[in-house]
Amino acid sequence: MPIEFKTPDAIEKQMQQVHIVAENVMRPDSRYLDDHEHERPVKFVNMIWPQMKQMEAANLKAALSRAEAKNGKSVAKNGNGAGAGKPSIANLTLLHMIEELSWGDAGIYLCIPSSALAGAAINAVATPEQLERFLRRFTEGEPKWGAMAMTEPNAGSDTSNIQTTATFDEEANEWVLNGEKIFCTSGKLALEESNGLVVVWATVDKSAGRAGMKPFVVEANTPGVTIAKVEEKLGIRASDTVSIVLNNARIPAENILGDAEVRTGKGNKGFKGAMKTFDASRPMVAASAIGIGRAAFEFTRDTLAKQGVRMVYNKPRWKLTSVQADLLEMEMQLKAAWLLTLEAGALLDAKQDNKLQSSMAKVKAGKAVTHITQKAVELLGPLGYSTELLVEKWMRDAKINDIFEGTGQINTLVVARQILGYTRLELK
Amino acid sequence: MYSFDMTSEQKMLVDTVHRYAEKQLRPLLREAEENKDAPKDAIQRGWELGLLPGSIEDQYGGFGEYSAITSALYLEELAWGDVGLSLHLLTPNLFALPISLFGSKKQKETYLPAFCDEDFPKATAAIIEPVYQFDPAELATTAEKDGNEYVINGKKTFVPLAKDAELFLVYANEKGTTQAFIVPADAPGVKVEDRVTMMGAHALAVYNMSFENVRVPKANRLGGLKGIRVNRLLTVSRISLAAMAVGQAKAAYEYALNYAKERVAFGEPIAHRQSIAFMLAEMAIEIESTRLMVWEAAYKFDHREDATRAAYLAKQYADKMVLDVTDGAVQVLGGHGYIREHPVELWLRNGRGFVTWDGLAMA
């Protein structure tokens, strides 16, 4: 494909629909749900669920045929909505959708009923049997949520330091999980408010370091699993962030994703698998950041336009007022971040390595949008700072994007190691 | 779709230009800078790549159709080699490309064939003026219609290769809008004054000029009766300069990266430290973002969408990026970066130039 910068018509059309939801279903509830932390965006969930079910069904179909192909059966390829020969636009579509929904409200968007990060982890390594057992539920019935539990009180960016253990009980043919997970997005929705599931990372051998890390599927209603705390946050308050305590939580032997062998180096699929899901999830976080940033930029620009401040795109820099220069800076930063994000997503669709680009996009978007939303509050003055408008909320919401799925600093480290060709031992 | 792959023709061209930049421009970079001159041989070889004829339609002697994307791709390579030498090489474009893109049929027929020959054409453009706050949309140089002629008056600066030029494209204020006029060097009242030394890009000789009651036939107005919309022309220049800024930044980034991996302090390469490694990561991110902004603007131009805004954003972004990256490169090299033995100090000086060069490059 030659160099091209055009949103496919199919996406364009779909986004018109998504925009209607963002504007009419999300925006009107933004302030209420920010004020009433831990209440649910019921209207949004019920409205979007039919669409999500369809998407999940398509993803499951594709994952099943991939998994079966891996098992030696040759099956017709691709269920991602793309016909043979046509490049997939699944990730590109998702990026646009997340951007648009986050333009509506990022906290509400995070409550989207889907297998989410759990789905990505399951998709990456699951057997056909596991795919059926874990992901079928997201294609039918009531809304459900999936979540990922990695972070612990003493393991943030250093994921390989996790202390949660998984011990195999041969007699019962079960895994026994013990430990505490924190900062699990949608954990409550997944475990208590729906028949969902959480992918919990635990170690089968502490002495093996990252080689011992494995993902396990913990389903709702598993005895020994409790939500210990629902966090109160700076922003994205519509979304729940919880601590999960695992106290001799027993799950079937078949709930481990990938194999149980402790391997280092190339065969170390557990940890590598976790890192691989970041390549897919980081552009999504970037897209969400950009949605908030665009909301703040557009609102600021349009509000100031009514005050007589017009954007110009042909004047030398010295002719701009400082407010025009600020708005220009916001727009440029937004564009730079969005284009990097699209590049990371397009590579993902083309099944090319995007580790560098996805971290670049995440660094850029997290930082850009933090700046843009802060600037928006400043430019709009006392009204910008007041809760009369949503701008102050967008600033609080935006900040999370420079933190979760790897802070700006960790992602800068990933970029630095890639460009320098360094390992984590050479560049700490 | 969003895709980021060059066509095989573009890839071939980029490889060729990269080889030229690496073999011809890079080795001359310091010498050309200190001598304040571009070696003729290297320029001639660059001219023989046929970059400009590649943007001129075959009916006027060229063998191509203008593509802003393709230009952006090779401009990045040229500037990676050396900005000053590249600007020298691209000087004839300043005359020919506006004619090719915005000229009347007659103007194309008259002037373009000479730009498809083997010899480096002696033509340039005068747009920038010697004022503190320059705006190409509000020029002090004036053009007034007098019967079948235009009378041009005013002062210009940063006119590339003016001393040898036989043809000028002179931008002037005609009743409040910027128009361009084809002016032969021997027209009475055309005066090439002193050479001006810029902070960087010394390989490009630029001059002050004055125009005193210079009369040209009205047929010499670019675009004929229709004239031009200078912002459309500047859009092309903005994309070109932004692409060159990416190339300049890339050169500085690569140099700093290699240096940081080799330079040992406290017993290990300085790139092992986050303070250095993070600077390099930041540079890589900014270069890539800018490149994508340039490509997006170029794509819009090629597909006849309004590229004004995208080009403006790309240029504004690139102006700051190239300064930050080249400055960062000097910083990574520390004291060594300040010494003229290394190229990074020159690149910082070049880097600052872009914001002042609106209209000084077009390809």
PDB file of N, CA and C in Angstrom, chain B residues 6-75:
ATOM      1  N   MET B   6       6.313   3.240   1.038  1.00  0.00           N
ATOM      2  CA  MET B   6       6.609   3.899  -0.232  1.00  0.00           C
ATOM      3  C   MET B   6       6.287   2.950  -1.381  1.00  0.00           C
ATOM      4  N   THR B   7       5.987   3.507  -2.544  1.00  0.00           N
ATOM      5  CA  THR B   7       5.890   2.675  -3.740  1.00  0.00           C
ATOM      6  C   THR B   7       7.305   2.249  -4.117  1.00  0.00           C
ATOM      7  N   SER B   8       7.426   1.260  -4.998  1.00  0.00           N
ATOM      8  CA  SER B   8       8.778   0.795  -5.342  1.00  0.00           C
ATOM      9  C   SER B   8       9.547   1.890  -6.077  1.00  0.00           C
ATOM     10  N   GLU B   9       8.836   2.717  -6.867  1.00  0.00           N
ATOM     11  CA  GLU B   9       9.515   3.828  -7.544  1.00  0.00           C
ATOM     12  C   GLU B   9      10.044   4.833  -6.523  1.00  0.00           C
ATOM     13  N   GLN B  10       9.206   5.123  -5.536  1.00  0.00           N
ATOM     14  CA  GLN B  10       9.649   6.066  -4.502  1.00  0.00           C
ATOM     15  C   GLN B  10      10.843   5.500  -3.744  1.00  0.00           C
ATOM     16  N   LYS B  11      10.786   4.205  -3.476  1.00  0.00           N
ATOM     17  CA  LYS B  11      11.871   3.566  -2.730  1.00  0.00           C
ATOM     18  C   LYS B  11      13.180   3.689  -3.512  1.00  0.00           C
ATOM     19  N   MET B  12      13.084   3.455  -4.824  1.00  0.00           N
ATOM     20  CA  MET B  12      14.281   3.537  -5.657  1.00  0.00           C
ATOM     21  C   MET B  12      14.857   4.954  -5.648  1.00  0.00           C
ATOM     22  N   LEU B  13      13.966   5.917  -5.793  1.00  0.00           N
ATOM     23  CA  LEU B  13      14.392   7.318  -5.813  1.00  0.00           C
ATOM     24  C   LEU B  13      15.036   7.695  -4.473  1.00  0.00           C
ATOM     25  N   VAL B  14      14.383   7.305  -3.403  1.00  0.00           N
ATOM     26  CA  VAL B  14      14.896   7.634  -2.074  1.00  0.00           C
ATOM     27  C   VAL B  14      16.275   7.001  -1.864  1.00  0.00           C
ATOM     28  N   ASP B  15      16.428   5.755  -2.304  1.00  0.00           N
ATOM     29  CA  ASP B  15      17.744   5.103  -2.186  1.00  0.00           C
ATOM     30  C   ASP B  15      18.801   5.873  -2.964  1.00  0.00           C
ATOM     31  N   THR B  16      18.448   6.286  -4.170  1.00  0.00           N
ATOM     32  CA  THR B  16      19.393   7.019  -5.010  1.00  0.00           C
ATOM     33  C   THR B  16      19.788   8.339  -4.346  1.00  0.00           C
ATOM     34  N   VAL B  17      18.789   9.055  -3.877  1.00  0.00           N
ATOM     35  CA  VAL B  17      19.070  10.357  -3.263  1.00  0.00           C
ATOM     36  C   VAL B  17      19.857  10.159  -1.961  1.00  0.00           C
ATOM     37  N   HIS B  18      19.528   9.100  -1.241  1.00  0.00           N
ATOM     38  CA  HIS B  18      20.273   8.844  -0.005  1.00  0.00           C
ATOM     39  C   HIS B  18      21.752   8.588  -0.311  1.00  0.00           C
ATOM     40  N   ARG B  19      21.987   7.796  -1.367  1.00  0.00           N
ATOM     41  CA  ARG B  19      23.385   7.522  -1.743  1.00  0.00           C
ATOM     42  C   ARG B  19      24.115   8.815  -2.090  1.00  0.00           C
ATOM     43  N   TYR B  20      23.434   9.657  -2.848  1.00  0.00           N
ATOM     44  CA  TYR B  20      24.017  10.952  -3.213  1.00  0.00           C
ATOM     45  C   TYR B  20      24.312  11.779  -1.957  1.00  0.00           C
ATOM     46  N   ALA B  21      23.346  11.816  -1.050  1.00  0.00           N
ATOM     47  CA  ALA B  21      23.521  12.602   0.174  1.00  0.00           C
ATOM     48  C   ALA B  21      24.688  12.068   0.990  1.00  0.00           C
ATOM     49  N   GLU B  22      24.800  10.768   1.013  1.00  0.00           N
ATOM     50  CA  GLU B  22      25.840  10.132   1.819  1.00  0.00           C
ATOM     51  C   GLU B  22      27.226  10.288   1.182  1.00  0.00           C
ATOM     52  N   LYS B  23      27.280  10.079  -0.141  1.00  0.00           N
ATOM     53  CA  LYS B  23      28.588  10.069  -0.824  1.00  0.00           C
ATOM     54  C   LYS B  23      29.042  11.466  -1.242  1.00  0.00           C
ATOM     55  N   GLN B  24      28.098  12.334  -1.606  1.00  0.00           N
ATOM     56  CA  GLN B  24      28.473  13.641  -2.150  1.00  0.00           C
ATOM     57  C   GLN B  24      28.308  14.781  -1.144  1.00  0.00           C
ATOM     58  N   LEU B  25      27.238  14.764  -0.386  1.00  0.00           N
ATOM     59  CA  LEU B  25      26.974  15.913   0.479  1.00  0.00           C
ATOM     60  C   LEU B  25      27.687  15.804   1.831  1.00  0.00           C
ATOM     61  N   ARG B  26      27.520  14.671   2.489  1.00  0.00           N
ATOM     62  CA  ARG B  26      28.095  14.526   3.822  1.00  0.00           C
ATOM     63  C   ARG B  26      29.601  14.820   3.881  1.00  0.00           C
ATOM     64  N   PRO B  27      30.387  14.241   2.945  1.00  0.00           N
ATOM     65  CA  PRO B  27      31.832  14.481   3.045  1.00  0.00           C
ATOM     66  C   PRO B  27      32.189  15.956   2.834  1.00  0.00           C
ATOM     67  N   LEU B  28      31.314  16.712   2.191  1.00  0.00           N
ATOM     68  CA  LEU B  28      31.630  18.110   1.875  1.00  0.00           C
ATOM     69  C   LEU B  28      31.098  19.091   2.902  1.00  0.00           C
ATOM     70  N   LEU B  29      30.318  18.558   3.804  1.00  0.00           N
ATOM     71  CA  LEU B  29      29.546  19.407   4.696  1.00  0.00           C
ATOM     72  C   LEU B  29      30.387  20.477   5.405  1.00  0.00           C
ATOM     73  N   ARG B  30      31.488  20.060   6.014  1.00  0.00           N
ATOM     74  CA  ARG B  30      32.281  21.026   6.777  1.00  0.00           C
ATOM     75  C   ARG B  30      33.019  21.995   5.859  1.00  0.00           C
ATOM     76  N   GLU B  31      33.588  21.422   4.797  1.00  0.00           N
ATOM     77  CA  GLU B  31      34.351  22.240   3.850  1.00  0.00           C
ATOM     78  C   GLU B  31      33.462  23.320   3.215  1.00  0.00           C
ATOM     79  N   ALA B  32      32.282  22.910   2.799  1.00  0.00           N
ATOM     80  CA  ALA B  32      31.366  23.860   2.170  1.00  0.00           C
ATOM     81  C   ALA B  32      30.966  24.942   3.161  1.00  0.00           C
ATOM     82  N   GLU B  33      30.791  24.556   4.402  1.00  0.00           N
ATOM     83  CA  GLU B  33      30.376  25.500   5.431  1.00  0.00           C
ATOM     84  C   GLU B  33      31.474  26.528   5.700  1.00  0.00           C
ATOM     85  N   GLU B  34      32.708  26.035   5.841  1.00  0.00           N
ATOM     86  CA  GLU B  34      33.822  26.938   6.161  1.00  0.00           C
ATOM     87  C   GLU B  34      34.173  27.827   4.963  1.00  0.00           C
ATOM     88  N   ASN B  35      34.119  27.251   3.768  1.00  0.00           N
ATOM     89  CA  ASN B  35      34.440  28.018   2.558  1.00  0.00           C
ATOM     90  C   ASN B  35      33.263  28.882   2.107  1.00  0.00           C
ATOM     91  N   LYS B  36      32.139  28.686   2.720  1.00  0.00           N
ATOM     92  CA  LYS B  36      30.910  29.398   2.340  1.00  0.00           C
ATOM     93  C   LYS B  36      30.641  29.266   0.849  1.00  0.00           C
ATOM     94  N   ASP B  37      30.801  28.060   0.368  1.00  0.00           N
ATOM     95  CA  ASP B  37      30.621  27.837  -1.055  1.00  0.00           C
ATOM     96  C   ASP B  37      30.248  26.374  -1.306  1.00  0.00           C
ATOM     97  N   ALA B  38      29.482  26.150  -2.348  1.00  0.00           N
ATOM     98  CA  ALA B  38      29.106  24.791  -2.710  1.00  0.00           C
ATOM     99  C   ALA B  38      29.961  24.322  -3.869  1.00  0.00           C
ATOM    100  N   PRO B  39      30.703  23.244  -3.695  1.00  0.00           N
ATOM    101  CA  PRO B  39      31.519  22.721  -4.806  1.00  0.00           C
ATOM    102  C   PRO B  39      30.647  22.405  -6.018  1.00  0.00           C
ATOM    103  N   LYS B  40      31.040  22.964  -7.169  1.00  0.00           N
ATOM    104  CA  LYS B  40      30.238  22.860  -8.391  1.00  0.00           C
ATOM    105  C   LYS B  40      29.966  21.414  -8.777  1.00  0.00           C
ATOM    106  N   ASP B  41      30.997  20.603  -8.623  1.00  0.00           N
ATOM    107  CA  ASP B  41      30.903  19.218  -9.068  1.00  0.00           C
ATOM    108  C   ASP B  41      29.776  18.473  -8.337  1.00  0.00           C
ATOM    109  N   ALA B  42      29.716  18.673  -7.014  1.00  0.00           N
ATOM    110  CA  ALA B  42      28.687  17.987  -6.228  1.00  0.00           C
ATOM    111  C   ALA B  42      27.294  18.456  -6.617  1.00  0.00           C
ATOM    112  N   ILE B  43      27.178  19.760  -6.874  1.00  0.00           N
ATOM    113  CA  ILE B  43      25.875  20.300  -7.267  1.00  0.00           C
ATOM    114  C   ILE B  43      25.467  19.747  -8.632  1.00  0.00           C
ATOM    115  N   GLN B  44      26.444  19.710  -9.541  1.00  0.00           N
ATOM    116  CA  GLN B  44      26.162  19.187 -10.874  1.00  0.00           C
ATOM    117  C   GLN B  44      25.670  17.735 -10.789  1.00  0.00           C
ATOM    118  N   ARG B  45      26.345  16.950  -9.964  1.00  0.00           N
ATOM    119  CA  ARG B  45      25.919  15.557  -9.800  1.00  0.00           C
ATOM    120  C   ARG B  45      24.505  15.477  -9.220  1.00  0.00           C
ATOM    121  N   GLY B  46      24.225  16.385  -8.304  1.00  0.00           N
ATOM    122  CA  GLY B  46      22.888  16.422  -7.714  1.00  0.00           C
ATOM    123  C   GLY B  46      21.853  16.806  -8.759  1.00  0.00           C
ATOM    124  N   TRP B  47      22.230  17.762  -9.589  1.00  0.00           N
ATOM    125  CA  TRP B  47      21.319  18.197 -10.650  1.00  0.00           C
ATOM    126  C   TRP B  47      21.018  17.044 -11.598  1.00  0.00           C
ATOM    127  N   GLU B  48      22.045  16.225 -11.849  1.00  0.00           N
ATOM    128  CA  GLU B  48      21.899  15.109 -12.787  1.00  0.00           C
ATOM    129  C   GLU B  48      20.971  14.011 -12.263  1.00  0.00           C
ATOM    130  N   LEU B  49      20.620  14.081 -10.980  1.00  0.00           N
ATOM    131  CA  LEU B  49      19.630  13.124 -10.468  1.00  0.00           C
ATOM    132  C   LEU B  49      18.260  13.363 -11.108  1.00  0.00           C
ATOM    133  N   GLY B  50      18.085  14.577 -11.651  1.00  0.00           N
ATOM    134  CA  GLY B  50      16.834  14.862 -12.365  1.00  0.00           C
ATOM    135  C   GLY B  50      15.625  15.048 -11.472  1.00  0.00           C
ATOM    136  N   LEU B  51      15.859  15.570 -10.283  1.00  0.00           N
ATOM    137  CA  LEU B  51      14.738  15.705  -9.338  1.00  0.00           C
ATOM    138  C   LEU B  51      13.697  16.711  -9.825  1.00  0.00           C
ATOM    139  N   LEU B  52      14.163  17.857 -10.300  1.00  0.00           N
ATOM    140  CA  LEU B  52      13.211  18.879 -10.769  1.00  0.00           C
ATOM    141  C   LEU B  52      12.478  18.448 -12.038  1.00  0.00           C
ATOM    142  N   PRO B  53      13.192  17.974 -13.071  1.00  0.00           N
ATOM    143  CA  PRO B  53      12.469  17.483 -14.252  1.00  0.00           C
ATOM    144  C   PRO B  53      11.463  16.383 -13.893  1.00  0.00           C
ATOM    145  N   GLY B  54      11.738  15.660 -12.824  1.00  0.00           N
ATOM    146  CA  GLY B  54      10.802  14.628 -12.375  1.00  0.00           C
ATOM    147  C   GLY B  54       9.479  15.201 -11.917  1.00  0.00           C
ATOM    148  N   SER B  55       9.464  16.517 -11.659  1.00  0.00           N
ATOM    149  CA  SER B  55       8.226  17.173 -11.230  1.00  0.00           C
ATOM    150  C   SER B  55       7.594  17.997 -12.344  1.00  0.00           C
ATOM    151  N   ILE B  56       8.193  17.950 -13.532  1.00  0.00           N
ATOM    152  CA  ILE B  56       7.696  18.756 -14.661  1.00  0.00           C
ATOM    153  C   ILE B  56       7.083  17.832 -15.719  1.00  0.00           C
ATOM    154  N   GLU B  57       5.936  18.236 -16.225  1.00  0.00           N
ATOM    155  CA  GLU B  57       5.227  17.395 -17.200  1.00  0.00           C
ATOM    156  C   GLU B  57       6.035  17.218 -18.478  1.00  0.00           C
ATOM    157  N   ASP B  58       5.816  16.079 -19.158  1.00  0.00           N
ATOM    158  CA  ASP B  58       6.663  15.757 -20.314  1.00  0.00           C
ATOM    159  C   ASP B  58       6.482  16.730 -21.482  1.00  0.00           C
ATOM    160  N   GLN B  59       5.306  17.335 -21.583  1.00  0.00           N
ATOM    161  CA  GLN B  59       5.131  18.275 -22.703  1.00  0.00           C
ATOM    162  C   GLN B  59       6.021  19.506 -22.572  1.00  0.00           C
ATOM    163  N   TYR B  60       6.562  19.717 -21.390  1.00  0.00           N
ATOM    164  CA  TYR B  60       7.496  20.848 -21.213  1.00  0.00           C
ATOM    165  C   TYR B  60       8.932  20.371 -21.028  1.00  0.00           C
ATOM    166  N   GLY B  61       9.157  19.100 -21.354  1.00  0.00           N
ATOM    167  CA  GLY B  61      10.525  18.595 -21.333  1.00  0.00           C
ATOM    168  C   GLY B  61      10.857  17.744 -20.129  1.00  0.00           C
ATOM    169  N   GLY B  62       9.978  17.689 -19.166  1.00  0.00           N
ATOM    170  CA  GLY B  62      10.240  16.876 -17.982  1.00  0.00           C
ATOM    171  C   GLY B  62       9.803  15.449 -18.184  1.00  0.00           C
ATOM    172  N   PHE B  63       9.800  14.680 -17.114  1.00  0.00           N
ATOM    173  CA  PHE B  63       9.366  13.286 -17.259  1.00  0.00           C
ATOM    174  C   PHE B  63       8.554  12.857 -16.047  1.00  0.00           C
ATOM    175  N   GLY B  64       7.782  13.776 -15.546  1.00  0.00           N
ATOM    176  CA  GLY B  64       7.034  13.367 -14.369  1.00  0.00           C
ATOM    177  C   GLY B  64       5.858  14.252 -14.103  1.00  0.00           C
ATOM    178  N   GLU B  65       5.227  13.934 -12.977  1.00  0.00           N
ATOM    179  CA  GLU B  65       4.116  14.735 -12.528  1.00  0.00           C
ATOM    180  C   GLU B  65       4.447  15.077 -11.085  1.00  0.00           C
ATOM    181  N   TYR B  66       4.180  16.298 -10.701  1.00  0.00           N
ATOM    182  CA  TYR B  66       4.545  16.716  -9.360  1.00  0.00           C
ATOM    183  C   TYR B  66       3.835  15.877  -8.301  1.00  0.00           C
ATOM    184  N   SER B  67       4.605  15.408  -7.316  1.00  0.00           N
ATOM    185  CA  SER B  67       4.011  14.742  -6.170  1.00  0.00           C
ATOM    186  C   SER B  67       4.667  15.278  -4.908  1.00  0.00           C
ATOM    187  N   ALA B  68       3.876  15.898  -4.058  1.00  0.00           N
ATOM    188  CA  ALA B  68       4.416  16.465  -2.822  1.00  0.00           C
ATOM    189  C   ALA B  68       4.954  15.365  -1.915  1.00  0.00           C
ATOM    190  N   ILE B  69       4.309  14.207  -1.949  1.00  0.00           N
ATOM    191  CA  ILE B  69       4.770  13.078  -1.127  1.00  0.00           C
ATOM    192  C   ILE B  69       6.165  12.633  -1.576  1.00  0.00           C
ATOM    193  N   THR B  70       6.310  12.405  -2.887  1.00  0.00           N
ATOM    194  CA  THR B  70       7.604  11.955  -3.393  1.00  0.00           C
ATOM    195  C   THR B  70       8.677  12.999  -3.076  1.00  0.00           C
ATOM    196  N   SER B  71       8.339  14.263  -3.252  1.00  0.00           N
ATOM    197  CA  SER B  71       9.298  15.319  -2.923  1.00  0.00           C
ATOM    198  C   SER B  71       9.675  15.278  -1.452  1.00  0.00           C
ATOM    199  N   ALA B  72       8.665  15.133  -0.589  1.00  0.00           N
ATOM    200  CA  ALA B  72       8.945  15.101   0.845  1.00  0.00           C
ATOM    201  C   ALA B  72       9.906  13.968   1.173  1.00  0.00           C
ATOM    202  N   LEU B  73       9.719  12.839   0.496  1.00  0.00           N
ATOM    203  CA  LEU B  73      10.570  11.681   0.768  1.00  0.00           C
ATOM    204  C   LEU B  73      12.021  11.969   0.409  1.00  0.00           C
ATOM    205  N   TYR B  74      12.247  12.561  -0.768  1.00  0.00           N
ATOM    206  CA  TYR B  74      13.658  12.775  -1.128  1.00  0.00           C
ATOM    207  C   TYR B  74      14.254  14.005  -0.455  1.00  0.00           C
ATOM    208  N   LEU B  75      13.402  14.977  -0.122  1.00  0.00           N
ATOM    209  CA  LEU B  75      13.916  16.157   0.593  1.00  0.00           C
ATOM    210  C   LEU B  75      14.487  15.766   1.961  1.00  0.00           C
TER     211      LEU B  75
END
